[in-house]
Amino acid sequence: MAFEKEEVQRNHVEVVEHLHSPVVEALSLMAALMDAKKNEFAEVDGEKVMTELSGEAKEFIATWPKTLGLGFSPLLNFLLPCPYFYDVREFVDAVDRLSDSAYVYDFFSEYIPLSQVEVLLDSPSSLTTFEETILWDTDEKREAIIEFFMNIKEYRHRFSSLLLEINSSKIFQRALDEKKEIAEKAKKEVQSISMEPLALAQYVMGKSFRRTSQYKMFYFIPTFYSSPGRIRLFNQEVCIIIYGCAVPLSDVMDTSKQLESKLKVLADGNRLRILRLLSGQREYGAKIAEYLGITTATVSHHLELLKKADLVQEEKVGNIKYFTCDKEKVDQLMTDVRTFLGR
């Protein structure tokens, strides 16, 4: 007997929102103030905002244990359970309503299992019996984590107060207005890219995601103060992409192509050995071929590619062409790569 069944499947609906968020900017600036590593795009405004902060806020920033190495994006994690993007007071009120266990769980990016969080809230010193993790792999980190759990309510109060103070800063509010156009331009640029939401998220982040799910909501949020970094916050239903807008995304794409072209030239053992040889002395093609044990024609091909990448200089003495490594250009390439990677 033949059997035929028609199933009607509900289409997966994805909602996509592009927005500039004062809450994210305030959180990003606070992160720059709290972190040991300075963000050049936040540093100038951060120093000015610091002059308007209370003594208590300044003391908190100065004493927060930088050794924890959190990056510093913990409070951005609260955008998932508390999606208030436009009003800092509403965001803070929502975060304040979270239980201590939920707060800590999100603060540490769900890295500490909720069951362990509850144990540590009840007995912070029990951390010494827990298996070592990257969060507490040194005595200094362990002491800081234990102290955090012992004074969780105080820390919660001080983080909320600091964020509200930053938002109340006249300098911060003025900077928001001044940078609005930059953020709006970045938002429109990303919004104009014709891609499915998940593909767009990966494109903006510059990598493929190892963990994904059937997201129902995508947020794409440009921020000046997180520049040039990119952050993804996600759970089973929501994916939030926060991307630096001080450097346009198109510039990032162009730079990546330029770096790719030059790095491809270096992705060859013989060309690397040629550069190494020419870093210490000036040589001509036949001598390079003898050194490498390859033909002069092959050396000529490699030198031509290195010259096009501006990594080698050519100098003609009589009828002989001599080559040297352009150390300044090589150093600049390495610097450009580190800058592009945000290091």
Tab-separated table of C-alpha atoms in Angstrom:
chain	number	residue	atom	x	y	z
A	1	MET	CA	0.000	0.000	0.000
A	2	ALA	CA	1.348	3.379	-0.938
A	3	PHE	CA	1.571	6.014	1.787
A	4	GLU	CA	1.997	9.696	1.223
A	5	LYS	CA	2.186	12.351	3.915
A	6	GLU	CA	2.389	16.062	3.377
A	7	GLU	CA	4.036	17.959	6.216
A	8	VAL	CA	3.691	21.671	6.581
A	9	GLN	CA	6.799	23.030	8.258
A	10	ARG	CA	6.776	26.355	9.997
A	11	ASN	CA	9.269	28.707	8.406
A	12	HIS	CA	12.119	29.847	10.620
A	13	VAL	CA	11.658	33.589	11.056
A	14	GLU	CA	14.725	35.750	11.700
A	15	VAL	CA	14.402	39.339	12.860
A	16	VAL	CA	17.365	41.603	12.085
A	17	GLU	CA	17.928	44.992	13.681
A	18	HIS	CA	20.719	47.475	12.960
A	19	LEU	CA	21.083	50.138	15.631
A	20	HIS	CA	23.464	52.520	17.364
A	21	SER	CA	23.197	52.027	21.109
A	22	PRO	CA	24.073	54.611	23.798
A	23	VAL	CA	24.086	51.703	26.249
A	24	VAL	CA	26.734	49.828	24.257
A	25	GLU	CA	28.830	52.995	23.927
A	26	ALA	CA	28.663	53.595	27.685
A	27	LEU	CA	29.565	49.966	28.393
A	28	SER	CA	32.403	50.076	25.868
A	29	LEU	CA	33.847	53.265	27.334
A	30	MET	CA	33.592	51.802	30.823
A	31	ALA	CA	35.358	48.677	29.570
A	32	ALA	CA	38.170	50.851	28.214
A	33	LEU	CA	38.493	52.610	31.572
A	34	MET	CA	38.506	49.332	33.523
A	35	ASP	CA	40.880	47.394	31.288
A	36	ALA	CA	44.649	47.426	31.635
A	37	LYS	CA	45.013	47.712	27.839
A	38	LYS	CA	44.148	51.140	26.519
A	39	ASN	CA	41.912	51.585	23.503
A	40	GLU	CA	43.249	54.489	21.450
A	41	PHE	CA	39.767	55.417	20.248
A	42	ALA	CA	38.414	55.584	23.807
A	43	GLU	CA	41.501	56.954	25.529
A	44	VAL	CA	41.008	60.654	24.779
A	45	ASP	CA	37.318	60.772	25.722
A	46	GLY	CA	37.971	58.407	28.618
A	47	GLU	CA	40.499	60.765	30.176
A	48	LYS	CA	38.057	63.647	29.851
A	49	VAL	CA	35.151	61.670	31.309
A	50	MET	CA	37.370	60.640	34.240
A	51	THR	CA	37.553	64.306	35.293
A	52	GLU	CA	33.772	64.281	35.838
A	53	LEU	CA	33.611	61.057	37.831
A	54	SER	CA	33.263	60.911	41.599
A	55	GLY	CA	36.161	59.951	43.836
A	56	GLU	CA	34.422	56.634	44.575
A	57	ALA	CA	34.180	55.830	40.858
A	58	LYS	CA	37.839	56.678	40.247
A	59	GLU	CA	38.894	54.561	43.209
A	60	PHE	CA	36.880	51.607	41.878
A	61	ILE	CA	38.488	51.888	38.436
A	62	ALA	CA	41.952	52.069	40.012
A	63	THR	CA	41.464	49.097	42.343
A	64	TRP	CA	39.605	46.708	40.053
A	65	PRO	CA	41.959	43.669	39.704
A	66	LYS	CA	43.337	43.918	36.142
A	67	THR	CA	45.020	40.529	36.675
A	68	LEU	CA	41.688	38.794	35.991
A	69	GLY	CA	42.261	39.589	32.308
A	70	LEU	CA	38.563	39.699	31.432
A	71	GLY	CA	39.098	41.734	28.382
A	72	PHE	CA	37.009	43.871	29.711
A	73	SER	CA	33.574	43.007	28.375
A	74	PRO	CA	31.695	41.313	31.256
A	75	LEU	CA	28.923	43.900	31.471
A	76	LEU	CA	28.258	43.631	27.727
A	77	ASN	CA	27.125	40.066	28.483
A	78	PHE	CA	24.070	41.479	30.254
A	79	LEU	CA	22.677	42.702	26.933
A	80	LEU	CA	21.396	39.165	26.362
A	81	PRO	CA	19.139	38.892	29.446
A	82	CYS	CA	18.591	42.683	29.539
A	83	PRO	CA	18.197	43.922	25.926
A	84	TYR	CA	17.789	47.628	26.691
A	85	PHE	CA	19.907	49.338	24.055
A	86	TYR	CA	18.724	52.948	24.189
A	87	ASP	CA	18.352	53.852	27.864
A	88	VAL	CA	21.229	53.287	30.304
A	89	ARG	CA	18.970	53.691	33.360
A	90	GLU	CA	16.556	51.023	32.081
A	91	PHE	CA	19.488	48.723	31.356
A	92	VAL	CA	20.967	49.207	34.836
A	93	ASP	CA	17.582	48.669	36.506
A	94	ALA	CA	17.119	45.411	34.577
A	95	VAL	CA	20.614	44.196	35.517
A	96	ASP	CA	19.995	45.116	39.158
A	97	ARG	CA	16.892	42.910	39.145
A	98	LEU	CA	18.936	39.812	38.280
A	99	SER	CA	19.628	37.373	41.092
A	100	ASP	CA	23.220	37.166	42.326
A	101	SER	CA	23.644	33.742	40.717
A	102	ALA	CA	22.292	34.930	37.335
A	103	TYR	CA	24.467	38.058	37.547
A	104	VAL	CA	27.675	36.119	38.175
A	105	TYR	CA	26.782	33.487	35.575
A	106	ASP	CA	26.423	36.157	32.867
A	107	PHE	CA	29.304	38.277	34.165
A	108	PHE	CA	31.735	35.430	33.516
A	109	SER	CA	30.165	34.600	30.126
A	110	GLU	CA	28.532	31.402	31.462
A	111	TYR	CA	32.057	30.022	31.916
A	112	ILE	CA	31.383	28.990	35.522
A	113	PRO	CA	28.514	26.441	35.652
A	114	LEU	CA	25.479	27.781	37.488
A	115	SER	CA	25.720	25.009	40.087
A	116	GLN	CA	29.296	26.093	40.900
A	117	VAL	CA	28.254	29.744	40.998
A	118	GLU	CA	25.696	28.956	43.686
A	119	VAL	CA	28.268	27.026	45.721
A	120	LEU	CA	30.767	29.880	45.476
A	121	LEU	CA	28.190	32.477	46.487
A	122	ASP	CA	27.453	30.405	49.562
A	123	SER	CA	31.122	29.667	50.314
A	124	PRO	CA	33.634	31.742	48.294
A	125	SER	CA	36.647	30.095	49.945
A	126	SER	CA	35.570	26.731	48.510
A	127	LEU	CA	37.109	27.910	45.205
A	128	THR	CA	40.418	26.466	46.450
A	129	THR	CA	38.900	22.976	46.157
A	130	PHE	CA	37.734	23.511	42.563
A	131	GLU	CA	39.624	22.258	39.544
A	132	GLU	CA	41.926	24.937	38.110
A	133	THR	CA	40.614	26.906	35.113
A	134	ILE	CA	41.878	29.861	33.107
A	135	LEU	CA	39.824	32.155	35.376
A	136	TRP	CA	41.806	31.149	38.453
A	137	ASP	CA	45.058	29.609	37.274
A	138	THR	CA	47.235	31.793	39.521
A	139	ASP	CA	47.137	32.624	43.235
A	140	GLU	CA	46.497	36.267	42.362
A	141	LYS	CA	43.482	35.413	40.202
A	142	ARG	CA	42.098	33.000	42.820
A	143	GLU	CA	42.286	35.668	45.513
A	144	ALA	CA	40.551	38.185	43.225
A	145	ILE	CA	37.727	35.762	42.345
A	146	ILE	CA	37.187	34.799	45.984
A	147	GLU	CA	37.081	38.483	46.951
A	148	PHE	CA	34.598	39.145	44.125
A	149	PHE	CA	32.234	36.448	45.419
A	150	MET	CA	32.613	37.597	49.030
A	151	ASN	CA	31.611	41.143	48.075
A	152	ILE	CA	29.278	40.475	45.166
A	153	LYS	CA	26.601	42.958	46.251
A	154	GLU	CA	29.169	45.717	46.668
A	155	TYR	CA	30.644	44.998	43.236
A	156	ARG	CA	27.202	45.002	41.652
A	157	HIS	CA	26.420	48.367	43.204
A	158	ARG	CA	29.737	49.891	42.111
A	159	PHE	CA	29.476	48.674	38.511
A	160	SER	CA	25.930	50.036	38.209
A	161	SER	CA	26.899	53.356	39.802
A	162	LEU	CA	29.927	53.744	37.536
A	163	LEU	CA	27.883	53.101	34.396
A	164	LEU	CA	25.286	55.671	35.482
A	165	GLU	CA	28.009	58.224	36.225
A	166	ILE	CA	29.534	57.735	32.780
A	167	ASN	CA	26.128	58.161	31.183
A	168	SER	CA	25.558	61.355	33.191
A	169	SER	CA	28.845	62.834	32.033
A	170	LYS	CA	28.350	65.910	29.857
A	171	ILE	CA	31.525	65.004	27.982
A	172	PHE	CA	30.189	61.520	27.216
A	173	GLN	CA	26.840	62.867	26.014
A	174	ARG	CA	28.595	65.442	23.825
A	175	ALA	CA	30.843	62.733	22.391
A	176	LEU	CA	27.792	60.599	21.571
A	177	ASP	CA	26.373	63.436	19.471
A	178	GLU	CA	29.713	64.094	17.775
A	179	LYS	CA	30.229	60.432	16.852
A	180	LYS	CA	26.647	59.704	15.863
A	181	GLU	CA	27.374	60.360	12.194
A	182	ILE	CA	30.315	57.912	12.201
A	183	ALA	CA	28.146	55.202	13.755
A	184	GLU	CA	25.273	55.919	11.382
A	185	LYS	CA	27.568	55.618	8.362
A	186	ALA	CA	28.930	52.276	9.621
A	187	LYS	CA	25.411	51.029	10.333
A	188	LYS	CA	24.218	51.858	6.816
A	189	GLU	CA	27.293	50.230	5.306
A	190	VAL	CA	26.666	46.925	7.080
A	191	GLN	CA	22.926	47.177	6.463
A	192	SER	CA	23.527	47.531	2.720
A	193	ILE	CA	25.420	44.232	2.461
A	194	SER	CA	23.197	41.623	0.816
A	195	MET	CA	23.721	38.513	2.929
A	196	GLU	CA	21.694	36.180	5.095
A	197	PRO	CA	21.892	37.304	8.775
A	198	LEU	CA	24.194	34.501	9.933
A	199	ALA	CA	26.509	34.953	6.949
A	200	LEU	CA	26.560	38.705	7.568
A	201	ALA	CA	27.409	38.158	11.237
A	202	GLN	CA	30.364	35.987	10.264
A	203	TYR	CA	31.451	38.485	7.614
A	204	VAL	CA	31.457	41.372	10.078
A	205	MET	CA	33.292	39.286	12.682
A	206	GLY	CA	35.795	38.164	10.063
A	207	LYS	CA	35.533	34.467	10.860
A	208	SER	CA	33.310	31.392	10.693
A	209	PHE	CA	31.464	30.531	13.898
A	210	ARG	CA	32.076	27.152	15.480
A	211	ARG	CA	28.914	27.407	17.573
A	212	THR	CA	25.620	28.475	16.034
A	213	SER	CA	21.917	27.789	16.481
A	214	GLN	CA	18.622	28.786	14.895
A	215	TYR	CA	18.793	32.410	16.005
A	216	LYS	CA	15.504	34.269	16.046
A	217	MET	CA	17.030	37.705	16.558
A	218	PHE	CA	20.147	39.376	15.184
A	219	TYR	CA	21.431	42.737	16.396
A	220	PHE	CA	24.213	44.568	14.542
A	221	ILE	CA	25.589	47.409	16.662
A	222	PRO	CA	28.405	49.790	15.653
A	223	THR	CA	30.425	51.316	18.483
A	224	PHE	CA	33.193	53.877	18.426
A	225	TYR	CA	34.682	52.965	21.787
A	226	SER	CA	35.192	49.277	21.030
A	227	SER	CA	37.087	50.082	17.831
A	228	PRO	CA	38.686	48.304	16.148
A	229	GLY	CA	37.447	45.238	18.019
A	230	ARG	CA	34.484	43.011	17.236
A	231	ILE	CA	32.438	41.112	19.809
A	232	ARG	CA	29.786	38.427	19.444
A	233	LEU	CA	27.316	37.799	22.255
A	234	PHE	CA	24.905	34.931	21.771
A	235	ASN	CA	22.620	32.336	23.294
A	236	GLN	CA	20.279	29.834	21.645
A	237	GLU	CA	17.930	32.504	20.281
A	238	VAL	CA	19.839	35.788	20.026
A	239	CYS	CA	23.043	36.807	18.273
A	240	ILE	CA	24.467	40.278	18.976
A	241	ILE	CA	27.330	41.586	16.843
A	242	ILE	CA	29.153	44.637	18.205
A	243	TYR	CA	31.704	46.052	15.803
A	244	GLY	CA	34.087	48.989	15.975
A	245	CYS	CA	33.132	51.806	13.620
A	246	ALA	CA	36.040	54.221	14.085
A	247	VAL	CA	37.639	52.340	11.175
A	248	PRO	CA	35.071	51.715	8.382
A	249	LEU	CA	34.354	48.070	7.594
A	250	SER	CA	35.232	48.746	3.943
A	251	ASP	CA	38.694	49.878	5.072
A	252	VAL	CA	39.079	46.623	6.972
A	253	MET	CA	38.177	44.630	3.872
A	254	ASP	CA	40.555	46.628	1.690
A	255	THR	CA	43.361	46.273	4.222
A	256	SER	CA	42.782	42.534	4.503
A	257	LYS	CA	43.125	42.170	0.720
A	258	GLN	CA	46.318	44.218	0.675
A	259	LEU	CA	47.812	42.188	3.520
A	260	GLU	CA	46.700	38.938	1.884
A	261	SER	CA	48.544	39.888	-1.314
A	262	LYS	CA	51.796	40.600	0.507
A	263	LEU	CA	51.555	37.629	2.861
A	264	LYS	CA	51.036	35.313	-0.120
A	265	VAL	CA	54.399	36.496	-1.413
A	266	LEU	CA	55.948	35.460	1.898
A	267	ALA	CA	54.204	32.078	1.855
A	268	ASP	CA	57.115	30.428	0.071
A	269	GLY	CA	60.226	28.946	1.622
A	270	ASN	CA	62.632	30.143	-1.075
A	271	ARG	CA	61.342	33.724	-0.925
A	272	LEU	CA	61.665	33.737	2.856
A	273	ARG	CA	65.235	32.470	2.560
A	274	ILE	CA	65.994	35.146	-0.035
A	275	LEU	CA	64.701	37.829	2.324
A	276	ARG	CA	66.766	36.370	5.149
A	277	LEU	CA	69.892	36.431	3.001
A	278	LEU	CA	69.230	39.952	1.732
A	279	SER	CA	68.565	41.241	5.244
A	280	GLY	CA	72.235	40.967	6.038
A	281	GLN	CA	73.890	41.790	2.720
A	282	ARG	CA	73.488	43.008	-0.848
A	283	GLU	CA	73.567	40.237	-3.476
A	284	TYR	CA	73.011	39.640	-7.188
A	285	GLY	CA	70.807	36.978	-8.749
A	286	ALA	CA	73.440	34.376	-9.649
A	287	LYS	CA	74.871	34.435	-6.129
A	288	ILE	CA	71.395	34.033	-4.620
A	289	ALA	CA	70.752	31.081	-6.946
A	290	GLU	CA	74.015	29.483	-5.837
A	291	TYR	CA	73.122	30.026	-2.186
A	292	LEU	CA	69.668	28.464	-2.558
A	293	GLY	CA	70.627	25.775	-5.041
A	294	ILE	CA	68.021	26.796	-7.603
A	295	THR	CA	68.181	28.262	-11.119
A	296	THR	CA	68.737	31.961	-11.777
A	297	ALA	CA	65.452	32.042	-13.689
A	298	THR	CA	63.600	30.862	-10.577
A	299	VAL	CA	65.431	33.440	-8.455
A	300	SER	CA	64.449	36.172	-10.921
A	301	HIS	CA	60.802	35.131	-10.584
A	302	HIS	CA	60.980	35.231	-6.772
A	303	LEU	CA	62.745	38.615	-6.789
A	304	GLU	CA	60.129	40.072	-9.111
A	305	LEU	CA	57.339	39.051	-6.704
A	306	LEU	CA	59.244	40.434	-3.721
A	307	LYS	CA	59.809	43.732	-5.540
A	308	LYS	CA	56.107	44.028	-6.403
A	309	ALA	CA	55.353	43.570	-2.695
A	310	ASP	CA	57.851	46.357	-1.897
A	311	LEU	CA	59.911	44.005	0.247
A	312	VAL	CA	63.088	44.093	-1.843
A	313	GLN	CA	65.030	46.996	-3.339
A	314	GLU	CA	66.994	46.815	-6.593
A	315	GLU	CA	70.192	48.734	-7.319
A	316	LYS	CA	72.111	48.596	-10.584
A	317	VAL	CA	75.915	48.823	-10.410
A	318	GLY	CA	77.368	48.763	-13.903
A	319	ASN	CA	75.681	45.892	-15.689
A	320	ILE	CA	74.856	43.953	-12.502
A	321	LYS	CA	71.620	44.227	-10.555
A	322	TYR	CA	72.012	43.961	-6.779
A	323	PHE	CA	69.177	43.318	-4.360
A	324	THR	CA	68.661	44.125	-0.678
A	325	CYS	CA	65.822	43.527	1.737
A	326	ASP	CA	63.835	46.685	2.475
A	327	LYS	CA	63.823	46.221	6.238
A	328	GLU	CA	61.609	49.238	6.848
A	329	LYS	CA	58.906	47.865	4.551
A	330	VAL	CA	59.161	44.382	6.108
A	331	ASP	CA	58.898	45.872	9.605
A	332	GLN	CA	55.930	47.954	8.469
A	333	LEU	CA	54.216	44.847	7.082
A	334	MET	CA	54.619	43.062	10.416
A	335	THR	CA	53.272	46.125	12.217
A	336	ASP	CA	50.321	46.334	9.820
A	337	VAL	CA	49.475	42.671	10.472
A	338	ARG	CA	49.590	43.154	14.249
A	339	THR	CA	47.483	46.315	13.989
A	340	PHE	CA	44.942	44.576	11.755
A	341	LEU	CA	44.626	41.717	14.243
A	342	GLY	CA	44.115	44.220	17.041
A	343	ARG	CA	47.316	43.274	18.885
